[in-house]
Amino acid sequence: MSLSVGIVGLPNVGKSTLFNAVSAARADAANYPFATIEPNVGIVGVPDERLAVLTRLAGAGRTVPATVEFHDIAGLVKGASVGEGLGNQFLSHIREVDAIVHVVRCFDDPDVVHVEGTVDPARDIEIIETELLLKDLETVERAADKTGRMARSRGADARLRATTLATLRDRLSAGATARAVTADDAVAAGLARELGLLTAKPALYAGNVAEDELPEPDSEAVTALRRAAAERGAEVVFMCAEVEAQIAELDVDDREVFLADLGLAVSGLDRVVTAAYRLLGLITFFTASPKEARAWTVRAGARAPEAAGVVHSDMQRGFIRAEVISFDDYKALGSEQAARDAGRLRIEGKDYVVADGDVMHVRFNV
């Protein structure tokens, strides 16, 4: 299951520095706008302590985590919605991702120029949000004009589409995001997906703070970001992008020592990844054998055949049943065979809704 998250924000807020911690790919983190012209893409594993346990208990030869794909999207500026700063190109990159991590600068540094001159998280969020809203409004107006001309001759469905687009247009014009409009309107939600509306995408905020503010940042800028995120019903994660880039260069043992010295239990990147995974409404199921222990991703509510299809499309087409052990039972009993012997392995059919932590073995016809 391919899941993608776009890292967005104003220029010089730490997006590319954070991305350098996501992937071995090196975005140019130079101190000037548009250091990243094409979106760099990096794959990062989702932290999950359960996978190490399964690897040990199954005697697996390798461990494969669930992953999230991060896209480093160049900095937006005022006027991006009408093409300023290569805005149309960058906005199209945002349209292609599943969710957005909005990096917001919360640190002062005279050597790193802020494109707006001062550090002000609420203003910076408003700039990005406004550009995305304006682009969405342009998209909806275009669709509304086209639909309106056909509505009278195309029946009830076309009229419903026209009415919904008019509502979207009016709400966007008033400053509401498409997320707010579609939260309780299934027809609007479908149209938002069809049109690729930018403000319909789930979003979280990553506050980029100075190293000396870790582990518990509490500056005025941090407080302002918390307030802005709360107003939007969004989660906020704080990290220092420069520290994350340093951590990425260390081996596992040295990382633990470095984090402990900073008073951190986990890295900011791990918290961003975990928050993004949660934001997308995802759960993890596992497969475990002597060959490998692997984490797989499905959306919450997925049924067993859909989960099987994540492993291989043939499994979904020829699905017969799933043999399922909860992670807790697998851990407590120590192996698949022990779970069988204890009657803790369940046989589930096509209607079974996969639970987070299920260890599954799918039986299927080729």
Coordinates of C-alpha atoms in Angstrom, one line a residue:
M1 CA 0.0 0.0 0.0
S2 CA 1.7 3.2 -1.2
L3 CA 1.2 6.1 1.2
S4 CA 2.7 9.5 0.6
V5 CA 3.1 12.6 2.8
G6 CA 4.2 16.0 1.5
I7 CA 6.5 18.1 3.6
V8 CA 5.5 21.7 3.0
G9 CA 6.1 25.2 4.4
L10 CA 7.6 28.5 3.6
P11 CA 11.2 28.6 2.4
N12 CA 14.0 28.3 5.0
V13 CA 11.8 26.7 7.7
G14 CA 13.8 23.4 7.8
K15 CA 11.9 21.2 5.3
S16 CA 14.9 20.0 3.4
T17 CA 16.9 19.6 6.6
L18 CA 14.1 17.4 8.0
F19 CA 14.0 15.5 4.7
N20 CA 17.7 14.8 4.9
A21 CA 16.9 12.8 8.1
V22 CA 14.1 10.9 6.3
S23 CA 16.2 9.5 3.5
A24 CA 19.7 9.0 2.4
A25 CA 18.7 11.3 -0.5
R26 CA 20.2 14.7 0.0
A27 CA 18.0 17.7 -0.7
D28 CA 20.0 20.9 -1.1
A29 CA 19.4 22.6 2.2
A30 CA 21.1 25.9 1.2
N31 CA 20.1 29.1 2.8
Y32 CA 17.9 30.5 0.0
P33 CA 14.4 30.0 -1.4
F34 CA 13.8 27.2 -3.9
A35 CA 16.8 25.1 -2.9
T36 CA 14.6 22.2 -3.8
I37 CA 12.9 22.5 -7.2
E38 CA 11.8 19.0 -7.9
P39 CA 10.2 17.1 -5.0
N40 CA 12.7 14.6 -3.5
V41 CA 11.2 11.4 -2.3
G42 CA 12.3 9.3 0.6
I43 CA 10.9 6.1 2.2
V44 CA 11.0 5.9 6.0
G45 CA 10.1 3.0 8.2
V46 CA 7.3 3.3 10.7
P47 CA 8.6 2.7 14.3
D48 CA 7.0 -0.4 15.8
E49 CA 8.6 -2.3 18.7
R50 CA 6.3 -5.3 18.0
L51 CA 8.2 -6.1 14.8
A52 CA 11.4 -6.7 16.6
V53 CA 9.6 -9.1 19.0
L54 CA 8.1 -11.0 16.1
T55 CA 11.5 -11.2 14.3
R56 CA 13.0 -12.8 17.4
L57 CA 10.1 -15.2 18.1
A58 CA 9.8 -16.4 14.5
G59 CA 13.5 -16.6 14.0
A60 CA 13.1 -14.5 11.0
G61 CA 16.0 -14.0 8.6
R62 CA 15.1 -10.3 8.0
T63 CA 12.8 -7.6 9.3
V64 CA 10.8 -5.4 7.0
P65 CA 8.9 -2.4 8.6
A66 CA 5.8 -0.7 7.3
T67 CA 6.8 2.5 5.4
V68 CA 5.6 5.9 4.6
E69 CA 6.8 7.9 1.5
F70 CA 7.8 11.5 2.2
H71 CA 8.0 14.1 -0.5
D72 CA 10.1 17.2 0.1
I73 CA 8.2 19.9 -1.7
A74 CA 9.9 23.3 -2.4
G75 CA 8.9 26.3 -0.3
L76 CA 5.7 28.1 -1.1
V77 CA 5.5 31.9 -1.0
K78 CA 2.7 34.5 -1.1
G79 CA 1.2 34.4 -4.6
A80 CA 1.9 30.7 -5.2
S81 CA -1.7 30.1 -6.1
V82 CA -1.2 32.4 -9.1
G83 CA 2.2 31.1 -10.1
E84 CA 4.6 33.1 -7.9
G85 CA 7.8 31.3 -7.0
L86 CA 7.0 28.4 -9.3
G87 CA 3.8 28.1 -7.3
N88 CA 1.7 26.1 -9.8
Q89 CA 4.4 23.5 -10.1
F90 CA 4.7 23.1 -6.4
L91 CA 1.0 23.0 -5.7
S92 CA 0.6 20.2 -8.2
H93 CA 3.1 18.2 -6.2
I94 CA 1.0 18.7 -3.1
R95 CA -2.0 17.4 -5.0
E96 CA -0.3 14.0 -5.5
V97 CA 0.3 13.2 -1.8
D98 CA -2.1 11.6 0.7
A99 CA -1.4 14.0 3.6
I100 CA 0.6 17.1 4.5
V101 CA 3.2 17.7 7.1
H102 CA 3.5 21.5 7.5
V103 CA 6.9 22.5 8.8
V104 CA 6.7 25.7 10.8
R105 CA 9.7 27.7 11.9
C106 CA 9.8 28.4 15.7
F107 CA 13.5 29.2 16.1
D108 CA 15.4 32.6 15.8
D109 CA 18.6 32.6 13.9
P110 CA 20.0 35.8 12.3
D111 CA 22.1 33.6 9.9
V112 CA 19.0 31.9 8.4
V113 CA 16.9 34.4 6.6
H114 CA 13.1 34.2 7.1
V115 CA 11.3 34.9 3.9
E116 CA 8.8 37.2 5.8
G117 CA 11.5 38.8 7.9
T118 CA 10.4 37.6 11.4
V119 CA 9.4 34.4 13.1
D120 CA 5.6 34.2 13.4
P121 CA 4.1 30.7 13.2
A122 CA 0.4 31.9 13.0
R123 CA 1.2 34.2 10.1
D124 CA 3.3 31.5 8.3
I125 CA 0.4 29.0 8.6
E126 CA -2.0 31.6 7.3
I127 CA 0.2 32.3 4.3
I128 CA 0.4 28.6 3.3
E129 CA -3.3 27.9 4.1
T130 CA -4.4 30.9 2.1
E131 CA -2.4 29.9 -1.0
L132 CA -3.9 26.4 -0.8
L133 CA -7.4 27.8 -0.3
L134 CA -7.0 30.1 -3.3
K135 CA -5.9 27.3 -5.5
D136 CA -8.8 25.1 -4.3
L137 CA -11.2 28.0 -4.9
E138 CA -9.9 28.3 -8.5
T139 CA -10.4 24.6 -9.0
V140 CA -13.9 24.5 -7.6
E141 CA -15.0 27.6 -9.5
R142 CA -13.9 26.0 -12.8
A143 CA -15.7 22.8 -12.0
A144 CA -18.8 24.7 -10.8
D145 CA -19.0 26.7 -14.0
K146 CA -18.8 23.6 -16.1
T147 CA -21.3 21.6 -14.0
G148 CA -23.7 24.6 -13.8
R149 CA -24.0 24.7 -17.6
M150 CA -25.0 21.0 -17.7
A151 CA -27.1 20.7 -14.6
R152 CA -30.4 21.5 -16.1
S153 CA -30.2 18.9 -18.8
R154 CA -28.4 16.1 -17.0
G155 CA -30.9 15.2 -14.2
A156 CA -30.8 14.9 -10.4
D157 CA -27.2 13.8 -10.1
A158 CA -25.9 16.8 -12.0
R159 CA -28.0 19.1 -10.0
L160 CA -26.7 17.6 -6.7
R161 CA -23.2 18.0 -8.0
A162 CA -23.8 21.7 -8.9
T163 CA -25.4 22.4 -5.5
T164 CA -22.5 20.8 -3.7
L165 CA -19.9 22.6 -5.8
A166 CA -21.7 25.9 -5.0
T167 CA -21.5 25.1 -1.3
L168 CA -17.8 24.3 -1.6
R169 CA -17.2 27.5 -3.5
D170 CA -19.0 29.6 -0.9
R171 CA -17.4 28.0 2.1
L172 CA -13.9 28.3 0.6
S173 CA -14.5 31.9 -0.3
A174 CA -15.4 32.5 3.4
G175 CA -12.0 31.0 4.4
A176 CA -13.1 27.5 5.4
T177 CA -10.9 24.6 4.3
A178 CA -12.2 21.8 2.2
R179 CA -11.6 19.5 5.3
A180 CA -14.1 21.5 7.3
V181 CA -16.7 21.3 4.5
T182 CA -16.3 17.6 3.8
A183 CA -16.2 16.4 7.4
D184 CA -19.9 15.7 7.5
D185 CA -20.8 15.8 3.8
A186 CA -20.0 12.5 1.9
V187 CA -20.9 14.1 -1.5
A188 CA -18.6 17.0 -0.9
A189 CA -15.9 14.6 0.2
G190 CA -16.2 12.6 -3.0
L191 CA -15.9 15.8 -5.1
A192 CA -12.9 16.9 -3.1
R193 CA -11.1 13.7 -3.8
E194 CA -12.1 13.8 -7.5
L195 CA -10.8 17.4 -7.8
G196 CA -7.7 16.8 -5.8
L197 CA -8.5 19.7 -3.4
L198 CA -5.4 20.6 -1.4
T199 CA -7.1 21.7 1.8
A200 CA -9.1 18.5 1.9
K201 CA -5.9 16.6 2.7
P202 CA -5.3 15.7 6.3
A203 CA -2.5 17.8 7.8
L204 CA -0.3 18.0 10.9
Y205 CA 2.2 20.6 12.0
A206 CA 5.9 20.0 12.7
G207 CA 7.3 22.9 14.8
N208 CA 11.1 23.3 14.1
V209 CA 12.7 24.6 17.3
A210 CA 16.3 25.4 18.3
E211 CA 18.4 22.6 19.8
D212 CA 18.6 24.4 23.2
E213 CA 14.8 24.3 23.5
L214 CA 14.7 20.5 23.6
P215 CA 13.2 18.4 25.1
E216 CA 10.3 20.6 26.2
P217 CA 10.0 23.7 24.0
D218 CA 8.0 26.5 25.5
S219 CA 8.8 29.7 23.6
E220 CA 6.3 32.3 22.5
A221 CA 6.5 30.9 19.0
V222 CA 5.9 27.3 20.3
T223 CA 2.8 28.6 22.2
A224 CA 1.6 30.4 19.1
L225 CA 1.9 27.2 17.0
R226 CA 0.1 25.1 19.5
R227 CA -2.7 27.6 19.5
A228 CA -2.9 27.7 15.7
A229 CA -2.9 23.9 15.5
A230 CA -5.6 23.6 18.1
E231 CA -7.8 26.1 16.3
R232 CA -7.6 23.8 13.2
G233 CA -8.1 20.6 15.2
A234 CA -4.7 19.4 14.1
E235 CA -1.8 17.6 15.8
V236 CA 1.5 19.3 16.3
V237 CA 4.9 17.6 16.8
F238 CA 8.0 19.6 17.9
M239 CA 11.5 18.7 16.8
C240 CA 14.8 20.3 15.8
A241 CA 15.5 19.6 12.1
E242 CA 19.3 20.1 12.5
V243 CA 19.4 17.6 15.4
E244 CA 17.4 15.1 13.3
A245 CA 19.9 15.4 10.5
Q246 CA 22.7 14.7 12.9
I247 CA 20.9 11.7 14.4
A248 CA 20.4 10.3 10.9
E249 CA 24.2 10.1 10.5
L250 CA 24.7 8.0 13.6
D251 CA 24.5 4.2 14.1
V252 CA 21.8 2.8 16.2
D253 CA 23.8 2.6 19.5
D254 CA 25.1 6.1 19.1
R255 CA 21.6 7.4 18.4
E256 CA 20.3 6.2 21.7
V257 CA 23.2 7.8 23.6
F258 CA 22.7 11.1 21.6
L259 CA 18.9 11.1 22.3
A260 CA 19.5 10.4 26.0
D261 CA 21.9 13.3 26.2
L262 CA 19.1 15.5 24.8
G263 CA 16.6 14.1 27.2
L264 CA 14.6 12.5 24.4
A265 CA 13.1 9.0 24.4
V266 CA 12.6 9.0 20.6
S267 CA 13.7 11.2 17.8
G268 CA 11.5 13.9 16.4
L269 CA 11.5 12.1 13.0
D270 CA 10.0 9.0 14.6
R271 CA 7.3 11.1 16.2
V272 CA 6.5 12.8 12.9
V273 CA 6.3 9.5 11.1
T274 CA 4.1 8.0 13.8
A275 CA 1.8 11.0 13.8
A276 CA 1.6 10.9 10.0
Y277 CA 0.7 7.2 10.1
R278 CA -2.0 8.0 12.7
L279 CA -3.2 11.0 10.7
L280 CA -3.9 8.8 7.7
G281 CA -6.0 6.4 9.7
L282 CA -3.7 3.4 9.2
I283 CA -3.2 0.2 11.1
T284 CA -0.5 -2.4 11.0
F285 CA -0.8 -6.2 10.6
F286 CA 2.1 -8.6 10.4
T287 CA 3.3 -11.7 8.7
A288 CA 6.0 -13.8 10.4
S289 CA 8.0 -16.8 9.3
P290 CA 11.6 -18.0 9.4
K291 CA 12.2 -16.1 6.1
E292 CA 11.0 -12.7 7.3
A293 CA 8.9 -10.7 9.8
R294 CA 7.1 -7.9 8.0
A295 CA 4.7 -5.1 8.9
W296 CA 2.0 -4.3 6.4
T297 CA -0.3 -1.2 6.2
V298 CA -4.0 -1.0 5.7
R299 CA -6.6 1.6 6.5
A300 CA -8.6 1.0 9.7
G301 CA -11.7 -1.0 8.8
A302 CA -10.1 -3.0 6.0
R303 CA -11.4 -6.6 5.7
A304 CA -9.2 -9.6 5.4
P305 CA -9.2 -9.9 1.5
E306 CA -8.1 -6.3 1.2
A307 CA -5.3 -6.9 3.6
A308 CA -4.3 -10.0 1.7
G309 CA -4.2 -7.9 -1.5
V310 CA -1.6 -5.6 0.2
V311 CA 0.7 -8.6 0.4
H312 CA -0.1 -9.8 -3.1
S313 CA -2.9 -9.2 -5.6
D314 CA -3.2 -12.9 -6.2
M315 CA -4.0 -13.4 -2.5
Q316 CA -7.0 -11.0 -2.7
R317 CA -8.4 -12.6 -5.9
G318 CA -8.1 -16.2 -4.6
F319 CA -8.7 -15.5 -0.9
I320 CA -10.1 -18.5 1.0
R321 CA -9.4 -17.7 4.6
A322 CA -7.0 -16.0 7.0
E323 CA -5.3 -17.6 9.9
V324 CA -5.0 -14.9 12.6
I325 CA -3.2 -14.6 15.9
S326 CA -3.3 -11.4 17.9
F327 CA 0.2 -9.9 18.6
D328 CA -0.4 -10.2 22.3
D329 CA -1.2 -13.9 22.1
Y330 CA 1.8 -14.5 19.8
K331 CA 4.1 -12.7 22.2
A332 CA 2.7 -14.4 25.3
L333 CA 2.8 -17.9 23.8
G334 CA 6.1 -17.5 21.9
S335 CA 5.3 -18.9 18.5
E336 CA 2.7 -19.7 15.9
Q337 CA 2.7 -23.3 16.8
A338 CA 2.2 -22.6 20.5
A339 CA -0.7 -20.3 19.6
R340 CA -2.2 -23.1 17.5
D341 CA -1.8 -25.6 20.3
A342 CA -3.4 -23.2 22.8
G343 CA -6.4 -22.6 20.5
R344 CA -5.5 -18.9 20.0
L345 CA -5.2 -19.1 16.2
R346 CA -8.5 -18.1 14.7
I347 CA -9.8 -18.9 11.2
E348 CA -11.4 -15.8 9.7
G349 CA -13.4 -15.3 6.5
K350 CA -13.9 -12.6 3.9
D351 CA -16.0 -10.4 6.3
Y352 CA -13.3 -10.2 9.0
V353 CA -12.2 -6.7 9.9
V354 CA -8.4 -6.7 10.4
A355 CA -7.3 -5.4 13.8
D356 CA -4.1 -3.5 14.5
G357 CA -1.4 -6.0 15.5
D358 CA -2.9 -9.1 13.8
V359 CA -0.4 -11.7 12.8
M360 CA -1.9 -13.2 9.6
H361 CA -1.3 -16.1 7.3
V362 CA -3.6 -16.1 4.2
R363 CA -4.8 -19.2 2.4
F364 CA -5.7 -18.6 -1.2
N365 CA -6.2 -20.3 -4.6
V366 CA -3.9 -19.3 -7.4

